[in-house]
Structures are given as C-alpha cells and as structure tokens.
XYZ file of C-alpha atoms in Angstrom:
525
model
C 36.645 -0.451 7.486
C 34.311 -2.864 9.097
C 31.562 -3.832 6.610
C 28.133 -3.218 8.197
C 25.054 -6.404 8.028
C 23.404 -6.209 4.916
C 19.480 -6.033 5.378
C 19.641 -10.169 4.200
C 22.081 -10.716 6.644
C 20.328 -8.638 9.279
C 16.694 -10.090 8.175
C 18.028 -13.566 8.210
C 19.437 -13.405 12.032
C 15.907 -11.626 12.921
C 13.956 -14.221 11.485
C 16.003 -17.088 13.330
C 15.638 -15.271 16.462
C 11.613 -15.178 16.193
C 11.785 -18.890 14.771
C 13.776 -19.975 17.321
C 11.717 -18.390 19.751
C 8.423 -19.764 18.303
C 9.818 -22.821 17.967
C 10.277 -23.282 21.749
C 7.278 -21.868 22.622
C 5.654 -24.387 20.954
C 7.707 -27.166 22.378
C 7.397 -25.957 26.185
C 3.790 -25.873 24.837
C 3.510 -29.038 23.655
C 5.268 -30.342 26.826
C 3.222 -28.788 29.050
C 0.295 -30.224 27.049
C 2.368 -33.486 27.294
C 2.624 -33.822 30.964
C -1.415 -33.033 31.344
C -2.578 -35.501 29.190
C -0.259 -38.219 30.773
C -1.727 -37.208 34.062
C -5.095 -37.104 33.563
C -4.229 -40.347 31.242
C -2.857 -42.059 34.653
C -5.824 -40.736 36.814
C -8.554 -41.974 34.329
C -6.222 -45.486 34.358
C -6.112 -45.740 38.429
C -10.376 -44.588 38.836
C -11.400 -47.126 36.389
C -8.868 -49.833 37.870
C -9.855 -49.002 41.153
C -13.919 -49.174 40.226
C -13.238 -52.540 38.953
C -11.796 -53.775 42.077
C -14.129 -52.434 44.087
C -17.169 -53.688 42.016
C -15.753 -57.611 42.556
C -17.333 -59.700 44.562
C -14.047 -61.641 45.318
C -13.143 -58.706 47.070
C -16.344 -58.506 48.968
C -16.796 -61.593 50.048
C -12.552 -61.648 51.041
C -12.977 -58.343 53.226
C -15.938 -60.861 55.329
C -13.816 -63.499 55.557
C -11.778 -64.372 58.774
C -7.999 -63.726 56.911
C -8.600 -60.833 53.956
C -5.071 -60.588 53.833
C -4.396 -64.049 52.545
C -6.930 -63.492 50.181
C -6.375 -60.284 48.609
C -2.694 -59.537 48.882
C -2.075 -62.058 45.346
C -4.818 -60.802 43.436
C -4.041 -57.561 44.368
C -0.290 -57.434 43.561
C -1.231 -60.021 40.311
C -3.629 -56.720 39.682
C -1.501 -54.230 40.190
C 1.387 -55.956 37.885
C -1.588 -56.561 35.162
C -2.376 -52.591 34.909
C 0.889 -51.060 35.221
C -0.276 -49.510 38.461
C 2.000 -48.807 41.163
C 0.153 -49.798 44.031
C -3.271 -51.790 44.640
C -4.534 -50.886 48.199
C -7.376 -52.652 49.970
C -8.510 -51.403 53.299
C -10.849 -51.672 56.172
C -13.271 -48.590 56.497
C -10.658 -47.669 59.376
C -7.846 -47.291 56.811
C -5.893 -50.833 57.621
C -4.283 -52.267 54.856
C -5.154 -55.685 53.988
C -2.721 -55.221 50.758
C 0.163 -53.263 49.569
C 3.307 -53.512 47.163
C 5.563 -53.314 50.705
C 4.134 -56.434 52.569
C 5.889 -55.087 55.901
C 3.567 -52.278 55.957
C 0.323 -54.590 55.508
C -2.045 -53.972 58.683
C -0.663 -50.522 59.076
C -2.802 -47.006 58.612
C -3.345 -46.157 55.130
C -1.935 -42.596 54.625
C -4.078 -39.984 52.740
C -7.851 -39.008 52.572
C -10.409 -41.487 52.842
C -13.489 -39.242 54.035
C -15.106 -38.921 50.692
C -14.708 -42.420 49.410
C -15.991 -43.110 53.379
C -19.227 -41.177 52.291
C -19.828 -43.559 48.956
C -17.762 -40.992 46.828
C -14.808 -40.916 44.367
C -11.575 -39.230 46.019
C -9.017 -38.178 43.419
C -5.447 -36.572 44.998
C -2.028 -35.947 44.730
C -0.434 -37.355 47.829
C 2.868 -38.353 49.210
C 2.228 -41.734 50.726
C 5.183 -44.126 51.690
C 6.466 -44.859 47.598
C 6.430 -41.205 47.588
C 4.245 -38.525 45.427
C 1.815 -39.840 43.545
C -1.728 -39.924 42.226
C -4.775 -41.949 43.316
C -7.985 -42.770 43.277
C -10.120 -44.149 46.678
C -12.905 -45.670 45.886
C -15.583 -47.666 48.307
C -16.748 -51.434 47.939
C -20.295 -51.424 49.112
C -22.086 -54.788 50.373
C -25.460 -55.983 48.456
C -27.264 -53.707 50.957
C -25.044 -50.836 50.474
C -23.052 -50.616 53.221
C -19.205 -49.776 52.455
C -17.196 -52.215 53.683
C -13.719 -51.242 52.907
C -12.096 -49.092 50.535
C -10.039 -49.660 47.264
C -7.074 -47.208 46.949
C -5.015 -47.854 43.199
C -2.291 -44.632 42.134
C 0.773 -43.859 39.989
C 3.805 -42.013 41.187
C 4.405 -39.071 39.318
C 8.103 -40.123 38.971
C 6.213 -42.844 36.937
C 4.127 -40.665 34.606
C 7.469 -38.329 34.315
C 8.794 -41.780 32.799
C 6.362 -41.742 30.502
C 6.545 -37.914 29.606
C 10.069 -38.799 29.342
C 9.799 -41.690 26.663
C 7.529 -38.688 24.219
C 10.072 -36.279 24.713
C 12.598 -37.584 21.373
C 9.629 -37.002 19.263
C 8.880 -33.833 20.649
C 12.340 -33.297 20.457
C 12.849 -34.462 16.721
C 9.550 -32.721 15.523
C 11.377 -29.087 16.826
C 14.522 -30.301 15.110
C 12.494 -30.694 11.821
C 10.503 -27.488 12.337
C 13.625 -25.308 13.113
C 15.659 -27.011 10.002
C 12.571 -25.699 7.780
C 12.567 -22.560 9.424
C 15.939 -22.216 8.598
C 15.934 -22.947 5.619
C 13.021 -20.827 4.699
C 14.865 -17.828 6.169
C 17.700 -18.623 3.966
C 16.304 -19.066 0.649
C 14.389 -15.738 1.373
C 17.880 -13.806 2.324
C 19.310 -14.996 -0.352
C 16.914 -13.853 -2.844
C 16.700 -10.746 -0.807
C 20.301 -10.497 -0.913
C 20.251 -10.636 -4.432
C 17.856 -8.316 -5.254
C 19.479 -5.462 -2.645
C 22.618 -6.294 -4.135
C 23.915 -7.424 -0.687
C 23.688 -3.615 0.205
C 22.616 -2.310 4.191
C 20.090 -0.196 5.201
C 22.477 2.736 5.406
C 23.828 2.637 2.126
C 20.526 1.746 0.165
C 19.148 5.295 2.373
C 22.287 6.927 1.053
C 21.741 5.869 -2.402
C 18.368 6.832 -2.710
C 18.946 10.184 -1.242
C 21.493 10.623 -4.042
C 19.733 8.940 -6.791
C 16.641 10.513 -6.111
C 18.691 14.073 -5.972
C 20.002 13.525 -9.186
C 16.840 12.633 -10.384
C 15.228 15.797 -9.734
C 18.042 18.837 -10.107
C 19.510 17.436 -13.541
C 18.346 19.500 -16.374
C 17.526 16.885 -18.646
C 14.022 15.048 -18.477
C 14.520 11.364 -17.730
C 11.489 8.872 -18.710
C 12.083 5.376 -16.931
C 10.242 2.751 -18.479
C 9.982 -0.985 -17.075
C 10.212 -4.250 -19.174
C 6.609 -4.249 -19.664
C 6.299 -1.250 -21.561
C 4.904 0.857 -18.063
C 6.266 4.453 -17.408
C 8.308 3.981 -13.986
C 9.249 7.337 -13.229
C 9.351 11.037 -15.049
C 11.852 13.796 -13.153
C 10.835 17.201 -12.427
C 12.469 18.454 -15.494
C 10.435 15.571 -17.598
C 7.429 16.595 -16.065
C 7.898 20.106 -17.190
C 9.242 19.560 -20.744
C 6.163 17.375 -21.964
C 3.729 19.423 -20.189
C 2.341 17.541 -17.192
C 0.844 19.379 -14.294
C 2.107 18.529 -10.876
C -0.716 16.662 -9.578
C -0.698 14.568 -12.998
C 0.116 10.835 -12.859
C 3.206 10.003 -13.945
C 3.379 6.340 -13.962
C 1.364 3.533 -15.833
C 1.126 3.092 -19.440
C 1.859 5.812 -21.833
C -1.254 5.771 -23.792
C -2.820 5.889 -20.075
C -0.990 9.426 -19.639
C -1.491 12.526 -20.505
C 1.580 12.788 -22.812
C 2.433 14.547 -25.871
C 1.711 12.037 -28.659
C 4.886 12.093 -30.482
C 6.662 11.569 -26.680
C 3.721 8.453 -26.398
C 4.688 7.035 -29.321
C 8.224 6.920 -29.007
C 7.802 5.299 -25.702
C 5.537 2.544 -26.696
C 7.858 1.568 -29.216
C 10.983 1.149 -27.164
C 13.054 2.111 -30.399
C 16.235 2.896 -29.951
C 16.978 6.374 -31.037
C 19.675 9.167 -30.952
C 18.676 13.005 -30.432
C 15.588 12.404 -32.503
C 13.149 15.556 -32.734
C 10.090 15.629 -30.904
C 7.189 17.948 -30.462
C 6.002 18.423 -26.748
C 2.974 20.960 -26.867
C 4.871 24.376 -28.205
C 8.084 23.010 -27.572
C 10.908 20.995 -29.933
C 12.678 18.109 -27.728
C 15.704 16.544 -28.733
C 15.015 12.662 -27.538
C 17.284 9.717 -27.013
C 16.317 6.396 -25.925
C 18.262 3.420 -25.179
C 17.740 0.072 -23.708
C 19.065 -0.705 -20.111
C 20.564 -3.900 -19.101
C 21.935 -5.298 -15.588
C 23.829 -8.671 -15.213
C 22.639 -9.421 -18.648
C 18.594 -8.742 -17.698
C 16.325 -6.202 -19.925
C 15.205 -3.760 -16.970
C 13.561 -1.193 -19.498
C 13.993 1.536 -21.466
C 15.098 5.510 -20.520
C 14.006 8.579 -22.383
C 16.632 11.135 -21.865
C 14.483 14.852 -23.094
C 16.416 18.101 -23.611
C 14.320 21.382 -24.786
C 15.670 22.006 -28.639
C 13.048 25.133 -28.456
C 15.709 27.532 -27.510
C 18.763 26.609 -29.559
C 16.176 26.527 -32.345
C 14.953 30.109 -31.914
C 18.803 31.223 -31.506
C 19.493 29.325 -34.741
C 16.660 30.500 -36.687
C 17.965 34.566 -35.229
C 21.434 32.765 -36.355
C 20.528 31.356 -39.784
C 18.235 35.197 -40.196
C 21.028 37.476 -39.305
C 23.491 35.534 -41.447
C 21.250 35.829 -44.526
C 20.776 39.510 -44.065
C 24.375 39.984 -43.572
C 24.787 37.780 -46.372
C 22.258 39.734 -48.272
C 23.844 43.235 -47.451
C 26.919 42.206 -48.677
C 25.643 41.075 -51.992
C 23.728 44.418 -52.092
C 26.963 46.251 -51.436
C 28.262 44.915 -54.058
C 25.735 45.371 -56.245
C 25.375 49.272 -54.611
C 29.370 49.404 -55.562
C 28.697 48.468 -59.262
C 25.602 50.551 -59.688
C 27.721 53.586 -57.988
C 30.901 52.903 -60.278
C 28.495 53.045 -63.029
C 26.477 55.858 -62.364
C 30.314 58.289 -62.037
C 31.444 56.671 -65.207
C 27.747 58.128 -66.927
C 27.981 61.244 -65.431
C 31.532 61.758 -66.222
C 30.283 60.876 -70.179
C 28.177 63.478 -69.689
C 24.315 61.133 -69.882
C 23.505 62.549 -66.109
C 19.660 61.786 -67.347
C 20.203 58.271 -67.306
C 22.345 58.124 -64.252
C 19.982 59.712 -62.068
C 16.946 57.004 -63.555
C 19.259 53.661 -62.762
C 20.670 55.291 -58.990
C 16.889 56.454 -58.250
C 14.883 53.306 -60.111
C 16.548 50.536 -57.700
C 15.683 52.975 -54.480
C 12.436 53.587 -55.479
C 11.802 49.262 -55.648
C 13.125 48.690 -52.263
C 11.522 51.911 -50.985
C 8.405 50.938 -52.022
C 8.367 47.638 -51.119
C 9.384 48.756 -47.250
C 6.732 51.279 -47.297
C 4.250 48.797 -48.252
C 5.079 46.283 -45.620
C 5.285 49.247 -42.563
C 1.698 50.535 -43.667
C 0.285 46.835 -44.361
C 1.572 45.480 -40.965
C 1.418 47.177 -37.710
C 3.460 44.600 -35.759
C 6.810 45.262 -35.602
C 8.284 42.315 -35.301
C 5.981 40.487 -38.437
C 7.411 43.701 -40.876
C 10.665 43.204 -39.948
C 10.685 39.166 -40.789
C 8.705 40.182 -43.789
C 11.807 43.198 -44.670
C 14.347 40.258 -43.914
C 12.838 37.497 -45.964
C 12.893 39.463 -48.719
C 16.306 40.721 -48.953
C 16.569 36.764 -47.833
C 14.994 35.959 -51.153
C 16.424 38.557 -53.144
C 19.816 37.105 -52.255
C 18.832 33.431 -53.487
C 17.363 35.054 -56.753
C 13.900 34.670 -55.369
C 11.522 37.334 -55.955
C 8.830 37.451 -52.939
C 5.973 39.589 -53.170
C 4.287 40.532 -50.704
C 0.372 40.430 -51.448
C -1.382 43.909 -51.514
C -4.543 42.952 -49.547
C -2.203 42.139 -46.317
C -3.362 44.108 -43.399
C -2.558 43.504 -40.063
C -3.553 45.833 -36.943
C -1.832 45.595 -33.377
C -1.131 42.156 -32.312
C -3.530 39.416 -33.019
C -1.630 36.916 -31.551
C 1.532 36.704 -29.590
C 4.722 37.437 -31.779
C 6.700 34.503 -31.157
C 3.297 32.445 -32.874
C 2.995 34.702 -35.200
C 6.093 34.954 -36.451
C 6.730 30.785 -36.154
C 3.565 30.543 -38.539
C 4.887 33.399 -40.934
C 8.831 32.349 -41.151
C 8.334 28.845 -41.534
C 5.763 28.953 -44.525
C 7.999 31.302 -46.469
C 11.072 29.931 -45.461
C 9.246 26.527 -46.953
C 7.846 28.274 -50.148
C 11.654 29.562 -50.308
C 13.406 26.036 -50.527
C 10.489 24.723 -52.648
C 11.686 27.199 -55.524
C 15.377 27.267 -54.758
C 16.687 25.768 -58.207
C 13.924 25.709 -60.463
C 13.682 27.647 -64.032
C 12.535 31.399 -63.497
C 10.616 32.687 -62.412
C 10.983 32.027 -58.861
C 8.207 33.939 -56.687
C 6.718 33.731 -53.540
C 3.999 35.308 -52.811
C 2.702 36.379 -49.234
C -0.384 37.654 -47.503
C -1.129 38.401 -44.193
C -4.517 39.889 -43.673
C -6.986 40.292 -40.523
C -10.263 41.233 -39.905
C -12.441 40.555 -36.985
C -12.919 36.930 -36.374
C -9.387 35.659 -37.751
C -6.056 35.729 -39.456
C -5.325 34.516 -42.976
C -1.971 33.419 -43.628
C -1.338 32.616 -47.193
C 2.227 31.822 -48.933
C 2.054 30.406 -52.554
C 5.251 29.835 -54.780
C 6.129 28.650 -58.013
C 8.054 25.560 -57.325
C 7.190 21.912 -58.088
C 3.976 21.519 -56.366
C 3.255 18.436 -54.204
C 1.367 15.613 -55.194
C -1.976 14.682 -53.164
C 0.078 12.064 -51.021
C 2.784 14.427 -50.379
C 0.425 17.633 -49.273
C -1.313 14.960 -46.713
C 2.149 14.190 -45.110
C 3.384 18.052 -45.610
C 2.017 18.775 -41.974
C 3.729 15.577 -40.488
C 6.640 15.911 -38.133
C 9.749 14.731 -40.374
C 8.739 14.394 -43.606
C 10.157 16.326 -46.559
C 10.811 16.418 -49.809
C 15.024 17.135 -48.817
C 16.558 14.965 -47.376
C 18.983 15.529 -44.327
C 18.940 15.809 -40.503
C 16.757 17.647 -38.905
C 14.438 18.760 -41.361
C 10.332 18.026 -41.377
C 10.168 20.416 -38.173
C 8.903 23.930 -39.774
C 5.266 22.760 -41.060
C 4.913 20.671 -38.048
C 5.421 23.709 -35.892
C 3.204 25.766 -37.806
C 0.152 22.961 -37.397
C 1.086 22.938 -34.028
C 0.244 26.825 -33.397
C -3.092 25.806 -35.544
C -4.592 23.514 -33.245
C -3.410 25.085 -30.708
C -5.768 28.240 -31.120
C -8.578 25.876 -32.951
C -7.252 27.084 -36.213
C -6.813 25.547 -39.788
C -4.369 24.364 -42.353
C -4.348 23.198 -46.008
C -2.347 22.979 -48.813
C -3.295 23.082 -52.314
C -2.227 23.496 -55.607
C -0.976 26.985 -57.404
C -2.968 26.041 -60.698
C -2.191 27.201 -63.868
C 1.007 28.953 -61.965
C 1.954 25.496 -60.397
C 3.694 25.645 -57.003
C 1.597 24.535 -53.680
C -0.596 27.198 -51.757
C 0.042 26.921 -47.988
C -3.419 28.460 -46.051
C -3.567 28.879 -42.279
C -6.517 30.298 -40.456
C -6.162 31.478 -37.046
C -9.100 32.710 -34.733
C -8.671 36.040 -33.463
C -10.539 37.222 -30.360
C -11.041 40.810 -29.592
C-alpha cells in the first residue's frame, strides 16, 4: 500500500514552494530595482558630464574658431575615455557634428532631438542613434551674452548599463542562494520537529485516530482523568464527568484545586501517587480509583485516573453480607428452635407440661416483643426491617442490641437509601466494636423524630476510642481493624450529614464504657 505524505512531509514541500516563490520575487525585485538605479545612475553620469562640457570655455571659444573639429574631436574622445561615456558629441545649433567616437561620421546630422536643448533646456531620451539604443543627455553651450552656440550631446548604450546590471547579478545571485539555503533549512528543522511530535503520521490517519480516541473516550464506562506533567487536569470523559459530580457546562481542565472536584478525587490527583483500586468518596457515591504514571519513549507525559462507581456493588454486598447473616442467623435459630422443641416433648412426655409451655412460650414472647416494639416505634418499612435484621444479626454474634424505647419515627423523614446508610453503618460499627470483648456485649439504638430533626444514636459496650481516635473515626480509611477496604461506613454516614447540614459526634459511654455515635439530621416538613 502506498504510504500517504505525512503532514511534515507535506508542510515541508509547502513551505519550499512559498520560499521558493518569495525568494524570486524578491530577486526579480531586486533586479528590477537593479536595472533602475543603473539607469538613472548612467543618466545622472551623462547630464552632469555633458553640463561640464558645455560650461568650458575651451569649447566655446573652439565652436568660434575657423576648424572646431581639430579642436574638439581630442578633448572630446580624451573626455569621453575619462568618464566611461560612450560617446561625447559636439554640434553646431544645426545638429553637425564637430565630434564623435566614429570620425567618418564627423560633419554629418546629429540624429535625435535637439529642440529643447535648442530652447536653453536639458533634453534627456532614450534613442537609437548610429552605436545603437542608448541614453543621453543634450545640453546647450551658451556665449557670454547668452546666445547658444552649439550643443553638447554625451549618452550610454543600454547594452552598456546591461553590462553593468550584468556584473551585480552574482551577488544578487549568491544573496538568493544564501536566502533559499536558510529557508531550507528552516523548513527542515521545523518538519522535523513536527515530524516528531505527529509521530510522522498524515492528516488522514491523525483524523482517524482522533475520531477513535475521542470515541473511546466518551462511550467507555469507566471515568478517565488525564493529567499533564505539570500537575494540570487535561481531560475528564463523559463518564468522569458524571461519577465526581460535574455539571456539563463545568470546566474540566486546569488545576484540580481550581475545579470543582470532590476533595478526596482533588487530593489524589495533586499527589500523582500511584495507587491500585483505592476507595474514594465522590459526593454520595464510593469510587474505586487507580492511578498510574504514563510514559512515552522514556518521557513522563502525566498521570491517568481510571474511576469506576463502587456505590452499586457496595449496596449489593451490603444486601449480600445482610441476607447471609439472616440466613446465617435462621439457621442458628433453627437449631436452637430444634433443641428447645426436643426439649419441650421430652418434658411433656415426663409429665412437667407447666414448665414446657413457660420455656416454648418465654423465648416467643422475647422476639415477639421485641418485633412489636420496632413495627409500632418505626413507621418506615424499610428502617424496621434493618432494625429486625440487625438484631437477629447480633443475636447470632452473641450481641445483645436493644433497641431504645424513646425511638419514634413517622413516615419518611428522609429518603430510605440515607436513612438506612446512616442507621446500618453505625450499628454495624457499634457491632464490630464489641465483637470479642467480655460480656456483656450490647448495643443500644435509638431512632427518634420530632419536628425539626432526626436523632440517631447507637452506643455499645466495647473499648471506647481515645480522643485522637474519635477525631479520625469520621475519616475516610481509618479504623481500628485492619484490612482492605475498611474506614468506608463512618465516612459514608458524615457524608449524608453534611449533606443535609446535619451533625456528628462521638463520645464516650461513661461509666458503661463503649463510644456513643450521635447524628443529627434536619428534617423539613
């Protein structure tokens, strides 16, 4: 397949064309200029030769004498040879020469116009006398009362001042030479460099490529954050723009603490860190980020940001992780209900039906009572039913969790999925913070609402957190457990705070030990 010019290639044979072009311009220019100057050069020479002769009074008193001829035929020929002139003509007032280069044609008519120089004038002319074209100058010589008598005639052939246009032309020539090497060269250095930032690529492939690049860009569904070597945002993809929250007229290039990004997503990009699937909080959303350096022919170009939404697999893990405790929990209870039932037969079959009927009612009437205090406590559906779950949840990890009497909540205060990231994250906290510690392990929750907000509090009766520790609680990342992917809960829940220009705290159980988690939400009616 026949490779196609390269925009160097193609740039580099335009600009030669234009140089060249330019370039002899400006040498028919300059030749043109030339061949005036050497012509009004050789008519200023021939007037002021031909004033001089006329103003001598040699040549006056000659044209009175009885032989003029004899007189001023050598000085005009010694003349003529002294200026570099091509002829010296002296001449009666009726044109007879008295001198001339061709002696055969002294005495003869002088050929061209005398009338003005006749008058006491200057006549200045191309003519084509007997040596051929040429300039001249006819000038009168005037007697000490005025009276001209004779004229002067003194010109150059133009093959004579071509001669001398001719003898300019190698430097002419040679100053084009130089100026087209330059220009050459010029044009060269700037293809290459051009060259080697297109990659040597045409104009039909760098179109193609940026039709596909620039598709990519924009339909894959990961957000891409370019970033140049100085630390400037380059470009952010549709799906970039959308995952950290930036409306469509927003600017999307510039510095990152000049943007309206998430803070977190700032960060990260200011520090050009490299980093592997790293949680990140984008408004109500968790990204998974991972940045790397990029490198070409051994140069530092930047850094990308590759952003993928972690919200959703979150939510389907958390509904993963919740149905897998309560099926985890129901099996424990059916074994539990097993044993109880085994043991209620074998009591009524010993004949103590009194006491079988207390133990199969007394563990019904505990989780009856705590469901109907939940359902008449909390309105919202979806809130009772974490509440139910968390429970059995905690019951299964030997946790007891109470939930607080006071709790009242009506309708829906705030959307469920908020609600319900607030709620399950501070229990599911409170949970681990008493998972293996001495009894007793309790957690303790109330929900309660009135008419300008909702109180969410969650104590337990685990370790507590020292003053240091409950400033960082709220800090994407940091826990007291180590392992991937933890820190996120708590940072979610002060997320959904200052989102709806609510509060958080955390302080200490007392006496009771533990940490009390508070979060106040305005409600609006």
């Amino acid at each position: 397949m026949t490779r196609r010019w390269s925009i160097a290639g193609q740039l580099f044979a335009l600009q030669v064309l234009v140089v060249t072009l330019l370039v002899a311009s400006a040498t028919a220019g300059a030749v043109l200029l030339a061949r005036r100057d050497a012509r009004t050069a050789a008519i200023a020479k021939v007037t002021g030769v031909a004033e001089a002769i006329a103003r001598s009074p040699a040549v006056a008193d000659a044209l009175r004498s009885a032989d003029p001829v004899a007189v001023l035929q050598p000085y005009a020929e010694s003349t003529r040879r002294a200026t570099g002139t091509d002829f010296v003509v002296v001449m009666a007032p009726d044109r007879t020469r008295y001198t001339h280069p061709t002696p055969a044609l002294i005495g003869q008519r002088f050929a061209g116009s005398v009338a003005g120089a006749l008058a006491g004038g200057t006549v200045v002319e191309e003519y084509r006398g007997s040596l051929g074209d040429s300039w001249r100058t006819v000038v009168p010589v005037r007697a000490a009362d005025g009276t001209v008598i004779g004229l002067v005639a003194v010109g150059i052939t133009t093959e004579a001042i071509n001669r001398t246009l001719l003898r300019q032309l190698p430097t002419v020539a040679a100053a084009t030479g130089v100026a087209l090497l330059l220009a050459a060269a010029g044009s060269w250095l700037l293809s290459r460099r051009l060259r080697r930032q297109t990659h040597g690529l045409g104009p039909a492939e760098m179109t193609r490529m940026y039709e596909y690049y620039d598709a990519v860009l924009h339909s894959v569904r990961e957000g891409l954050v370019v970033v140049d070597r100085d630390g400037a945002v380059a470009l952010i993809n549709d799906e970039g723009r959308r995952l950290l929250g930036l409306a469509g007229d927003a600017p999307a290039e510039g510095r990152a603490d000049r943007l309206d990004l998430p803070p977190e997503a700032a960060e990260l990009i200011r520090s050009r860190r490299p980093t592997l699937d790293e949680p990140v909080l984008a408004g109500d959303r968790v990204l998974v980020a991972s940045q790397r350096e990029t490198r070409f022919e051994g140069r530092t170009l930047g850094t990308v940001l590759t952003l993928r939404d972690h919200t959703e697999l979150r939510e389907l893990t958390g509904e993963l992780d919740s149905v897998r405790g309560l099926t985890q929990a129901l099996q424990a209870q059916a074994h539990e209900a097993a044993n109880r039932l085994h043991t209620v037969l074998t009591m009524v079959e010993l004949g103590r039906t009194e006491e079988a009927i207390r133990l199969a009612t007394g563990e019904l009437a505990a989780a009856q009572q705590l469901t109907d205090r939940v359902v008449a406590a909390v309105d919202e559906p979806a809130l009772a039913a974490l509440l139910l779950g968390k429970s059995a949840q905690a019951g299964e990890r030997g946790v007891e969790l109470v939930v607080d009497e006071q709790s009242r909540v009506d309708g829906e205060p705030l959307p469920s999925r908020d609600l319900l990231t607030v709620v399950g994250n501070l229990v599911d906290n409170a949970l681990e913070a008493v998972a293996g510690t001495e009894p007793p392990r309790r957690v303790r929750v109330l929900v309660r609402q009135d008419d300008t907000e909702l109180l969410v509090r969650v104590s337990d009766t685990g370790p507590g957190l020292t003053p240091d520790q409950a400033t960082a609680a709220f800090r994407r990342g940091w826990s007291t457990k180590p392992g991937p992917g933890r820190g996120i809960g708590l940072s979610l829940v002060r997320q959904v705070a200052e989102r709806y220009g609510g509060s958080y705290a955390i302080a200490s159980g007392g006496d009771a030990g533990g940490a009390v988690l508070t979060v106040r939400l305005p409600v609006h009616s």
